[in-house]
């Protein structure tokens, strides 16, 4: 049933052009947002900029609850609300903007495979480090996640979220992993990405695609966020072509906005320059 | 180097060496890399409840999970990925992630959550392979694990029921199969002419779907439309697991053989007729026999007029 509804919605979406007042919602940037949400949000913003679609970023403390799927970020376009990069890509495609039209079938298969790799490894690793590692969870994730709320709601919500994420890690078999193994997995994932990128400017040569947006979102956020240990960032820094890739996208697509909006992260750390 | 390694996994049926996806992945990789491993099925033992499957035991240390086992085998110099370039290695990782994310939930659903398949195929099979009284416990436990995994990874937070998620996971799985089919093309293996770990993974995921006789499966009917994936599975079964009894030949190789035979027969007939023409000519042109001029007997498509000696 939901598939028929989706098809219907995308037909309606196709009818209207992209409005000027499209808004992207994410949790509060300075105090609340966590690494994984920040990465997803930055990926969506990068993708929309690559498509040349204007979007206004709005930070709300209850963004997660407003979202139709429970995940941030989500965009409010016209009278539709779409969350997460995958559905947003399909939504913009229905409106006639697509970055991956020029790819043939084999390349499209590769692109989807690499996007799954990033989701499977990088995103899961980020969630693990935030919520399953006790030091990070106690010092950073729980305080930040529940900062807009007062006691006792902040304790309840933070522990509830932690319990949810740990259940998911259990189900996919990551609960038994040690932090070292997770760092090793991230390193392997970055190695795969680095080898695929090679010396090209983007993953599929001249034009950026949604894969570039996704990889940029995750890598840039990891590099500019200070956690309890710097090891994650160090793993990425050892691949110079990935660093150059992030710098290139930041310069091409984020330079025209104000200086503060692109170097995000609660560390107030420097940008890549 | 010659340490004996023992692999514990689920047994085989339906023409496959094992019906369990992870076990199948490891078995296929073992065949591709030429490792010497004794396979002990855990059927009818208490390991069906207590053991994690598949499990590789080597000199006292145990390794579980296909990825770890493959890493261990590579360190023991049984490497089927030796000839892959760096980029192909990266592609392998990406495609494995694709299989895990998109295909596994639908496979879990098809075998363990779908009521008809579970009642008619999966539960009887696993129950019959477990000793009493585990046959009451083992299938149920697997089914619960499968359901919770699907809901936790794919169920969006307000909707915790399985029906809303079903449509989405099946459409993603069909798309994944299409992508694999596009990538495979007309080749026998994914990278070149020798099988590697990606072939093992794809075989492990797709072969049970291909071979099991599922009463109701839209995913299986979708797979039936993708000839090259079916050919891929059958080829690996024939080439590497051919000592196993059971129905491993699909109609396609038979048809090809018939065509080849027909071609050979036609060539033979043509050769024969050429030979007869030559003999005829030799006979006509021999000095002992006067050529019979009168009848322009139609020779076998030959216009050569015989000259008298």
Coordinates of C-alpha atoms in Angstrom, one line a residue:
Chain A
X1 CA 0.0 0.0 0.0
X2 CA 2.7 2.4 0.9
X3 CA 4.4 1.9 -2.4
X4 CA 1.3 3.0 -4.3
X5 CA 1.1 6.1 -2.0
X6 CA 4.8 6.8 -2.7
X7 CA 4.2 6.6 -6.5
X8 CA 1.2 8.9 -6.1
X9 CA 3.2 11.4 -4.0
X10 CA 6.0 11.5 -6.5
X11 CA 3.5 12.2 -9.3
X12 CA 2.2 15.2 -7.4
X13 CA 5.8 16.2 -6.7
X14 CA 6.6 16.2 -10.3
X15 CA 3.8 18.7 -11.0
X16 CA 5.3 21.6 -9.1
X17 CA 8.7 23.3 -9.4
X18 CA 11.1 23.6 -6.5
X19 CA 9.8 26.5 -4.4
X20 CA 11.9 29.3 -2.9
X21 CA 11.0 28.6 0.7
X22 CA 12.1 25.0 1.0
X23 CA 13.4 24.3 4.5
X24 CA 15.7 21.7 5.9
X25 CA 15.2 20.9 9.6
X26 CA 17.9 19.5 11.8
X27 CA 18.6 19.5 15.5
X28 CA 20.3 22.6 17.2
X29 CA 23.7 23.0 15.7
X30 CA 25.7 24.3 18.6
X31 CA 24.4 22.3 21.5
X32 CA 22.3 19.3 20.5
X33 CA 23.3 17.8 17.2
X34 CA 25.4 14.6 17.3
X35 CA 28.0 13.4 14.9
X36 CA 25.8 11.0 12.9
X37 CA 22.9 13.4 12.4
X38 CA 25.3 16.2 11.5
X39 CA 26.9 14.0 8.9
X40 CA 23.5 13.1 7.3
X41 CA 22.4 16.7 7.4
X42 CA 25.5 17.9 5.7
X43 CA 25.2 15.2 3.0
X44 CA 21.7 16.4 2.2
X45 CA 22.8 20.0 2.1
X46 CA 25.7 19.2 -0.2
X47 CA 23.4 17.3 -2.5
X48 CA 20.9 20.1 -2.8
X49 CA 23.7 22.6 -3.4
X50 CA 25.1 20.3 -6.1
X51 CA 21.7 20.3 -7.7
X52 CA 21.5 24.1 -7.4
X53 CA 18.3 23.9 -5.3
X54 CA 18.0 26.6 -2.7
X55 CA 17.1 25.5 0.8
X56 CA 17.0 27.3 4.1
X57 CA 18.4 25.5 7.1
X58 CA 16.4 25.7 10.2
X59 CA 17.5 24.3 13.6
X60 CA 14.8 22.9 15.9
X61 CA 15.2 21.0 19.1
X62 CA 12.4 18.6 18.2
X63 CA 13.5 18.0 14.6
X64 CA 13.7 14.3 15.2
X65 CA 10.1 14.1 16.3
X66 CA 8.8 16.2 13.5
X67 CA 10.4 13.9 10.9
X68 CA 8.1 11.4 9.2
X69 CA 10.5 8.6 9.6
X70 CA 12.1 9.6 12.9
X71 CA 15.4 10.4 11.3
X72 CA 17.0 13.8 10.6
X73 CA 17.4 15.7 8.4
X74 CA 14.1 16.2 6.6
X75 CA 13.1 18.8 4.1
X76 CA 9.8 20.6 3.9
X77 CA 9.1 21.4 0.3
X78 CA 5.8 22.9 -0.8
X79 CA 3.3 20.8 1.1
X80 CA 5.4 17.6 1.3
X81 CA 7.9 16.4 3.9
X82 CA 10.6 14.1 3.0
X83 CA 13.4 12.7 5.2
X84 CA 16.8 11.1 4.7
X85 CA 19.0 11.3 1.7
X86 CA 17.6 8.3 -0.3
X87 CA 14.0 9.5 -0.4
X88 CA 15.1 13.1 -1.0
X89 CA 17.2 12.0 -4.0
X90 CA 14.1 10.3 -5.4
X91 CA 12.0 13.3 -4.6
X92 CA 14.2 15.7 -6.5
X93 CA 14.4 13.3 -9.3
X94 CA 10.7 13.4 -9.6
X95 CA 10.9 17.1 -9.9
X96 CA 13.4 16.7 -12.7
X97 CA 16.7 17.4 -11.0
X98 CA 19.1 14.5 -10.9
X99 CA 22.8 14.1 -10.7
X100 CA 23.1 10.5 -11.8
X101 CA 21.3 10.6 -15.1
X102 CA 24.5 10.3 -17.1
X103 CA 25.5 7.1 -15.5
X104 CA 25.0 3.7 -17.3
X105 CA 23.5 0.7 -15.5
X106 CA 26.8 -0.7 -14.3
X107 CA 27.9 2.6 -12.9
X108 CA 24.6 3.2 -11.2
X109 CA 25.0 -0.3 -9.6
X110 CA 28.4 0.7 -8.3
X111 CA 27.2 4.0 -7.0
X112 CA 24.4 2.4 -5.0
X113 CA 26.8 -0.2 -3.7
X114 CA 29.3 2.4 -2.5
X115 CA 26.5 4.4 -0.9
X116 CA 25.5 1.3 1.0
X117 CA 29.1 0.8 2.0
X118 CA 29.2 4.3 3.5
X119 CA 25.8 3.7 5.3
X120 CA 26.8 0.3 6.5
X121 CA 30.3 1.0 7.7
X122 CA 30.7 4.8 8.4
X123 CA 27.3 5.6 9.7
X124 CA 27.1 2.4 11.9
X125 CA 30.6 3.1 13.2
X126 CA 29.6 6.7 14.1
X127 CA 26.5 5.4 15.9
X128 CA 28.6 2.8 17.7
X129 CA 31.2 5.3 18.9
X130 CA 28.5 7.8 20.0
X131 CA 26.3 5.4 21.9
X132 CA 28.0 2.1 22.6
X133 CA 31.3 3.5 23.8
X134 CA 30.8 4.4 27.4
X135 CA 33.1 7.4 27.7
X136 CA 31.8 9.1 24.6
X137 CA 28.2 8.3 25.6
X138 CA 28.6 9.7 29.1
X139 CA 30.7 12.8 28.3
X140 CA 29.3 13.8 24.9
X141 CA 26.3 12.1 23.5
X142 CA 23.9 11.9 26.4
X143 CA 24.4 15.5 27.6
X144 CA 24.2 16.9 24.1
X145 CA 21.2 14.9 23.0
X146 CA 19.1 15.9 26.0
X147 CA 20.4 19.5 26.4
X148 CA 17.1 21.2 25.4
X149 CA 15.1 19.4 28.0
X150 CA 14.9 19.8 31.8
X151 CA 15.3 17.1 34.4
X152 CA 14.0 14.3 34.5
X153 CA 13.0 14.3 30.9
X154 CA 16.6 14.7 29.7
X155 CA 17.7 11.6 31.6
X156 CA 14.8 9.5 30.3
X157 CA 15.2 10.6 26.6
X158 CA 18.9 10.1 26.6
X159 CA 18.9 6.6 28.1
X160 CA 16.0 5.7 25.8
X161 CA 17.9 6.7 22.7
X162 CA 21.0 4.9 24.0
X163 CA 19.0 1.7 24.6
X164 CA 17.5 1.9 21.1
X165 CA 20.8 2.2 19.4
X166 CA 22.3 -0.6 21.4
X167 CA 19.5 -2.9 20.5
X168 CA 20.0 -2.1 16.9
X169 CA 23.8 -2.8 17.2
X170 CA 22.9 -6.1 18.9
X171 CA 20.7 -7.1 16.0
X172 CA 23.2 -6.5 13.3
X173 CA 26.0 -8.1 15.2
X174 CA 28.1 -5.0 16.1
X175 CA 27.6 -5.3 19.8
X176 CA 30.4 -7.8 20.2
X177 CA 32.9 -5.5 18.5
X178 CA 35.6 -3.6 20.4
X179 CA 36.4 0.0 19.7
X180 CA 39.6 -1.1 18.0
X181 CA 37.7 -3.3 15.6
X182 CA 35.4 -0.4 14.8
X183 CA 38.3 1.9 14.0
X184 CA 39.8 -0.8 11.8
X185 CA 36.5 -1.2 9.9
X186 CA 36.4 2.6 9.4
X187 CA 39.9 2.5 8.1
X188 CA 39.1 -0.3 5.6
X189 CA 36.0 1.6 4.4
X190 CA 38.1 4.7 3.9
X191 CA 40.7 2.7 2.1
X192 CA 38.0 1.3 -0.3
X193 CA 36.7 4.8 -0.9
X194 CA 40.2 6.2 -1.5
X195 CA 41.0 3.4 -4.0
X196 CA 37.8 4.0 -5.8
X197 CA 38.3 7.7 -6.0
X198 CA 41.9 7.4 -7.1
X199 CA 43.0 10.7 -8.7
X200 CA 39.7 11.7 -10.1
X201 CA 38.0 14.9 -8.9
X202 CA 34.7 13.1 -8.1
X203 CA 33.8 9.4 -7.8
X204 CA 32.3 9.3 -11.3
X205 CA 34.8 11.4 -13.0
X206 CA 33.7 14.9 -13.9
X207 CA 30.3 15.3 -12.3
X208 CA 29.5 15.0 -8.6
X209 CA 26.7 12.6 -7.8
X210 CA 24.8 11.8 -4.6
X211 CA 27.6 9.4 -3.6
X212 CA 30.0 12.4 -3.5
X213 CA 27.5 14.3 -1.3
X214 CA 27.2 11.4 1.1
X215 CA 30.9 10.8 1.4
X216 CA 31.6 14.5 1.8
X217 CA 29.0 14.8 4.5
X218 CA 30.4 12.0 6.6
X219 CA 34.1 12.6 6.1
X220 CA 33.9 16.4 6.6
X221 CA 31.9 16.0 9.8
X222 CA 34.3 13.4 11.2
X223 CA 37.3 15.6 10.4
X224 CA 35.9 18.8 12.0
X225 CA 34.3 17.3 15.1
X226 CA 36.2 16.8 18.3
X227 CA 35.4 13.6 20.1
X228 CA 37.1 12.0 23.1
X229 CA 39.8 10.7 20.9
X230 CA 41.1 11.9 17.6
X231 CA 41.6 8.5 16.2
X232 CA 38.7 8.5 13.8
X233 CA 39.9 11.7 12.2
X234 CA 43.5 10.4 12.0
X235 CA 42.3 7.4 10.1
X236 CA 40.8 9.6 7.4
X237 CA 43.7 12.0 7.3
X238 CA 46.0 9.2 6.3
X239 CA 44.3 9.2 2.9
X240 CA 45.3 12.4 1.1
X241 CA 43.0 12.1 -1.9
X242 CA 40.0 11.9 0.5
X243 CA 41.2 15.1 2.2
X244 CA 41.6 16.8 -1.2
X245 CA 38.2 15.6 -2.2
X246 CA 36.6 17.2 0.9
X247 CA 38.4 20.4 0.4
X248 CA 37.4 20.6 -3.2
X249 CA 33.7 20.1 -2.5
X250 CA 33.9 22.6 0.4
X251 CA 35.4 25.2 -1.9
X252 CA 33.1 24.6 -4.8
X253 CA 29.8 24.4 -3.0
X254 CA 30.1 25.9 0.4
X255 CA 32.4 28.9 0.0
X256 CA 29.8 31.3 -1.2
X257 CA 27.8 31.1 2.1
X258 CA 28.8 32.8 5.3
X259 CA 32.1 31.6 6.8
X260 CA 30.5 30.1 9.9
X261 CA 27.9 27.9 8.3
X262 CA 30.2 25.3 6.7
X263 CA 32.7 24.6 9.4
X264 CA 30.2 23.1 11.8
X265 CA 30.8 20.8 14.7
X266 CA 30.5 21.5 18.3
X267 CA 34.3 21.6 18.7
X268 CA 34.4 25.0 17.1
X269 CA 37.4 23.5 15.5
X270 CA 39.0 24.9 12.4
X271 CA 37.7 24.1 9.0
X272 CA 39.9 22.1 6.7
X273 CA 42.1 24.9 5.7
Chain B
X1 CA 50.6 -24.7 6.6
X2 CA 49.1 -28.2 6.7
X3 CA 47.2 -27.6 9.9
X4 CA 43.9 -29.3 9.8
X5 CA 41.0 -27.0 9.8
X6 CA 37.5 -28.0 10.6
X7 CA 34.4 -26.1 9.5
X8 CA 31.1 -26.5 11.3
X9 CA 28.1 -25.6 9.4
X10 CA 24.6 -26.5 8.5
X11 CA 24.1 -29.5 6.2
X12 CA 22.9 -29.4 2.6
X13 CA 19.8 -30.0 0.7
X14 CA 18.0 -29.0 -2.5
X15 CA 21.2 -29.6 -4.4
X16 CA 23.3 -27.2 -2.3
X17 CA 26.2 -28.1 0.0
X18 CA 24.5 -26.1 2.7
X19 CA 21.2 -24.3 3.1
X20 CA 22.5 -21.6 5.4
X21 CA 23.7 -18.5 3.7
X22 CA 26.8 -17.8 5.8
X23 CA 27.9 -21.5 5.7
X24 CA 27.5 -21.4 1.9
X25 CA 29.7 -18.4 1.6
X26 CA 32.5 -20.0 3.5
X27 CA 32.1 -23.3 1.7
X28 CA 32.3 -21.6 -1.7
X29 CA 35.3 -19.5 -0.7
X30 CA 37.1 -22.7 0.5
X31 CA 36.5 -24.3 -2.9
X32 CA 37.7 -21.2 -4.7
X33 CA 40.9 -20.8 -2.7
X34 CA 41.7 -24.5 -2.6
X35 CA 41.9 -24.8 1.1
X36 CA 41.9 -28.2 2.7
X37 CA 39.1 -28.2 5.2
X38 CA 37.0 -30.9 6.8
X39 CA 33.4 -30.0 6.9
X40 CA 31.4 -31.2 9.8
X41 CA 27.7 -30.5 9.6
X42 CA 26.1 -29.6 12.9
X43 CA 22.9 -31.3 12.0
X44 CA 21.5 -33.6 14.7
X45 CA 23.9 -32.3 17.3
X46 CA 23.4 -30.0 20.3
X47 CA 25.5 -27.5 18.4
X48 CA 22.3 -26.4 16.6
X49 CA 21.3 -24.6 19.7
X50 CA 24.6 -23.7 21.3
X51 CA 26.9 -23.1 18.4
X52 CA 27.3 -20.1 16.2
X53 CA 27.3 -21.1 12.6
X54 CA 29.6 -21.2 10.7
X55 CA 32.6 -21.8 12.8
X56 CA 36.2 -22.6 11.8
X57 CA 38.3 -24.5 14.2
X58 CA 42.0 -24.4 13.7
X59 CA 44.6 -25.5 16.3
X60 CA 42.3 -24.6 19.2
X61 CA 41.2 -21.2 18.1
X62 CA 37.7 -20.7 16.8
X63 CA 36.6 -18.0 14.3
X64 CA 33.0 -17.2 13.5
X65 CA 31.4 -14.9 11.0
X66 CA 32.1 -15.3 7.3
X67 CA 34.2 -12.1 7.0
X68 CA 36.5 -13.1 9.8
X69 CA 36.8 -16.6 8.5
X70 CA 37.7 -15.3 5.1
X71 CA 40.3 -13.0 6.6
X72 CA 41.8 -15.9 8.5
X73 CA 42.0 -18.0 5.4
X74 CA 43.7 -15.2 3.6
X75 CA 46.3 -15.0 6.3
X76 CA 46.9 -18.7 6.0
X77 CA 47.7 -18.0 2.3
X78 CA 44.4 -19.3 0.9
X79 CA 43.6 -16.2 -1.0
X80 CA 41.1 -16.2 -3.9
X81 CA 41.4 -12.4 -4.2
X82 CA 45.1 -12.4 -5.1
X83 CA 44.6 -11.2 -8.6
X84 CA 42.2 -8.4 -7.9
X85 CA 43.3 -4.9 -8.4
X86 CA 42.9 -2.4 -5.6
X87 CA 39.9 -0.9 -7.2
X88 CA 38.3 -4.3 -7.6
X89 CA 38.9 -5.0 -3.9
X90 CA 37.1 -1.7 -3.1
X91 CA 34.2 -2.7 -5.3
X92 CA 34.1 -6.1 -3.5
X93 CA 33.6 -4.3 -0.2
X94 CA 30.9 -2.1 -1.6
X95 CA 28.9 -4.9 -3.2
X96 CA 29.1 -7.0 -0.1
X97 CA 27.6 -4.0 1.8
X98 CA 24.9 -3.7 -0.8
X99 CA 24.0 -7.4 -0.4
X100 CA 23.9 -7.1 3.4
X101 CA 21.7 -4.0 3.4
X102 CA 19.3 -4.7 0.6
X103 CA 19.1 -8.4 0.0
X104 CA 19.5 -9.9 3.5
X105 CA 16.3 -8.5 5.0
X106 CA 14.2 -9.8 2.2
X107 CA 15.9 -13.2 2.3
X108 CA 15.3 -13.4 6.1
X109 CA 11.7 -12.4 5.5
X110 CA 11.2 -15.0 2.7
X111 CA 12.6 -17.9 4.7
X112 CA 11.8 -17.1 8.3
X113 CA 8.9 -14.6 8.6
X114 CA 6.7 -15.3 5.6
X115 CA 4.1 -17.6 7.2
X116 CA 3.6 -20.0 4.3
X117 CA 7.3 -20.6 3.6
X118 CA 8.2 -20.9 7.3
X119 CA 5.5 -23.4 8.0
X120 CA 6.0 -25.5 4.9
X121 CA 9.7 -25.4 4.2
X122 CA 12.0 -23.7 6.7
X123 CA 10.6 -25.0 10.0
X124 CA 10.2 -28.6 9.0
X125 CA 13.7 -28.7 7.5
X126 CA 15.4 -27.2 10.5
X127 CA 13.3 -29.1 12.9
X128 CA 14.1 -32.4 11.2
X129 CA 17.8 -31.6 11.4
X130 CA 17.9 -30.9 15.1
X131 CA 17.8 -33.5 17.9
X132 CA 14.9 -33.9 20.2
X133 CA 13.9 -31.7 22.1
X134 CA 15.7 -28.9 20.2
X135 CA 13.5 -29.3 17.2
X136 CA 10.9 -27.3 19.1
X137 CA 13.4 -24.5 20.0
X138 CA 15.8 -24.0 17.1
X139 CA 13.5 -22.8 14.3
X140 CA 11.6 -20.5 16.6
X141 CA 14.7 -18.8 17.9
X142 CA 16.0 -18.2 14.4
X143 CA 12.6 -16.8 13.3
X144 CA 12.5 -14.4 16.2
X145 CA 16.0 -13.2 15.6
X146 CA 15.2 -12.7 11.9
X147 CA 12.0 -10.7 12.7
X148 CA 13.7 -8.5 15.2
X149 CA 16.6 -7.8 12.9
X150 CA 14.3 -6.8 10.1
X151 CA 12.2 -4.5 12.3
X152 CA 15.2 -2.9 14.0
X153 CA 17.1 -2.1 10.8
X154 CA 14.3 -1.4 8.4
X155 CA 11.3 -0.5 10.6
X156 CA 10.9 3.2 10.9
X157 CA 10.3 4.3 14.4
X158 CA 6.6 4.9 14.6
X159 CA 5.8 1.8 12.5
X160 CA 6.8 -1.3 14.3
X161 CA 4.7 -3.8 12.4
X162 CA 6.1 -6.0 9.7
X163 CA 3.5 -5.3 7.0
X164 CA 4.5 -1.7 6.3
X165 CA 8.1 -2.8 5.9
X166 CA 7.4 -5.8 3.7
X167 CA 6.8 -3.8 0.5
X168 CA 9.8 -1.7 1.0
X169 CA 12.3 -4.5 1.7
X170 CA 11.0 -6.6 -1.3
X171 CA 11.3 -3.7 -3.7
X172 CA 14.8 -3.0 -2.4
X173 CA 15.8 -6.6 -2.8
X174 CA 14.5 -6.8 -6.4
X175 CA 16.4 -3.7 -7.2
X176 CA 19.5 -5.2 -5.6
X177 CA 19.1 -8.4 -7.7
X178 CA 18.7 -6.2 -10.9
X179 CA 21.9 -4.3 -10.0
X180 CA 23.8 -7.6 -9.5
X181 CA 22.5 -8.8 -12.8
X182 CA 23.7 -5.7 -14.6
X183 CA 27.1 -5.9 -13.0
X184 CA 27.5 -9.6 -13.8
X185 CA 26.5 -9.2 -17.5
X186 CA 27.4 -12.2 -19.5
X187 CA 30.5 -13.2 -17.6
X188 CA 30.8 -16.3 -15.5
X189 CA 32.3 -14.5 -12.5
X190 CA 32.2 -11.0 -11.3
X191 CA 35.9 -10.2 -11.8
X192 CA 37.5 -11.9 -14.8
X193 CA 37.7 -15.7 -15.2
X194 CA 38.5 -16.8 -11.7
X195 CA 36.1 -16.7 -8.8
X196 CA 36.8 -14.5 -5.8
X197 CA 35.3 -13.6 -2.5
X198 CA 32.5 -11.5 -4.0
X199 CA 31.4 -14.5 -6.1
X200 CA 31.3 -16.5 -2.8
X201 CA 29.1 -13.9 -1.1
X202 CA 26.7 -13.6 -4.0
X203 CA 26.5 -17.3 -4.4
X204 CA 25.8 -17.7 -0.6
X205 CA 23.0 -15.2 -0.8
X206 CA 21.4 -16.1 -4.1
X207 CA 21.8 -19.9 -4.3
X208 CA 19.3 -20.8 -1.5
X209 CA 16.7 -18.5 -3.1
X210 CA 17.4 -20.1 -6.5
X211 CA 17.2 -23.7 -5.3
X212 CA 14.7 -23.9 -2.5
X213 CA 11.2 -24.9 -3.4
X214 CA 9.4 -22.0 -1.8
X215 CA 5.6 -22.2 -1.9
X216 CA 5.2 -18.4 -2.1
X217 CA 7.9 -16.1 -3.1
X218 CA 7.7 -13.0 -5.3
X219 CA 11.4 -12.6 -4.9
X220 CA 12.1 -16.1 -6.3
X221 CA 9.8 -15.4 -9.3
X222 CA 11.8 -12.2 -9.8
X223 CA 15.0 -14.1 -9.7
X224 CA 13.7 -16.5 -12.4
X225 CA 13.6 -13.6 -14.8
X226 CA 17.3 -12.9 -14.3
X227 CA 19.0 -15.7 -16.3
X228 CA 22.5 -14.7 -15.8
X229 CA 22.3 -14.9 -12.0
X230 CA 20.8 -18.4 -12.2
X231 CA 23.4 -19.4 -14.7
X232 CA 26.0 -18.0 -12.3
X233 CA 24.8 -20.2 -9.4
X234 CA 24.5 -23.3 -11.6
X235 CA 27.9 -22.8 -13.0
X236 CA 29.5 -22.6 -9.6
X237 CA 27.6 -25.7 -8.4
X238 CA 28.7 -27.7 -11.4
X239 CA 32.2 -26.5 -11.5
X240 CA 33.1 -26.6 -7.8
X241 CA 30.5 -28.8 -6.0
X242 CA 29.9 -31.4 -8.6
X243 CA 30.6 -34.3 -6.4
X244 CA 27.4 -33.6 -4.5
X245 CA 24.4 -35.7 -5.5
X246 CA 21.1 -34.1 -6.4
X247 CA 19.7 -32.1 -9.2
X248 CA 22.5 -29.8 -10.3
X249 CA 21.8 -29.6 -14.0
X250 CA 19.4 -27.1 -15.2
X251 CA 17.8 -27.3 -18.7
X252 CA 20.0 -24.7 -20.2
X253 CA 23.3 -26.7 -20.5
X254 CA 21.3 -29.6 -22.0
X255 CA 19.9 -27.3 -24.6
X256 CA 23.4 -25.9 -25.4
X257 CA 24.7 -29.4 -25.7
X258 CA 21.9 -30.3 -28.1
X259 CA 22.7 -27.3 -30.2
X260 CA 26.4 -28.2 -30.2
X261 CA 25.6 -31.7 -31.2
X262 CA 23.4 -30.5 -34.0
X263 CA 26.2 -28.3 -35.3
X264 CA 28.7 -31.1 -35.2
X265 CA 26.3 -33.4 -37.0
X266 CA 25.8 -30.8 -39.8
X267 CA 29.5 -30.3 -40.2
X268 CA 30.0 -34.1 -40.4
X269 CA 27.3 -34.4 -43.1
X270 CA 28.9 -31.6 -45.0
X271 CA 32.3 -33.2 -44.8
X272 CA 30.8 -36.5 -46.0
X273 CA 29.1 -34.9 -49.0
X274 CA 32.4 -33.1 -50.0
X275 CA 34.2 -36.4 -49.7
X276 CA 31.6 -38.1 -51.9
X277 CA 31.9 -35.4 -54.5
X278 CA 35.6 -35.8 -54.6
X279 CA 35.3 -39.5 -55.0
X280 CA 32.8 -39.1 -57.7
X281 CA 35.1 -36.7 -59.6
X282 CA 38.0 -39.0 -59.2
X283 CA 36.0 -41.8 -60.6
X284 CA 34.8 -39.8 -63.6
X285 CA 38.3 -38.6 -64.4
X286 CA 40.0 -41.9 -64.1
X287 CA 41.2 -43.4 -67.3
X288 CA 39.6 -46.8 -66.9
X289 CA 36.1 -45.5 -67.2
X290 CA 34.7 -43.8 -70.2
X291 CA 32.8 -40.7 -69.1
X292 CA 29.1 -41.1 -69.5
X293 CA 28.2 -38.0 -71.4
X294 CA 24.6 -38.3 -72.0
X295 CA 23.0 -37.5 -68.7
X296 CA 23.7 -34.3 -67.1
X297 CA 23.2 -36.0 -63.7
X298 CA 22.9 -33.4 -61.1
X299 CA 25.9 -33.9 -59.0
X300 CA 26.0 -32.6 -55.4
X301 CA 25.9 -28.9 -56.2
X302 CA 29.1 -29.2 -58.2
X303 CA 29.6 -27.7 -61.6
X304 CA 32.9 -29.2 -62.5
X305 CA 32.7 -31.0 -65.8
X306 CA 34.7 -34.1 -65.8
X307 CA 37.4 -34.1 -68.4
X308 CA 38.3 -37.2 -70.1
X309 CA 41.8 -38.4 -69.4

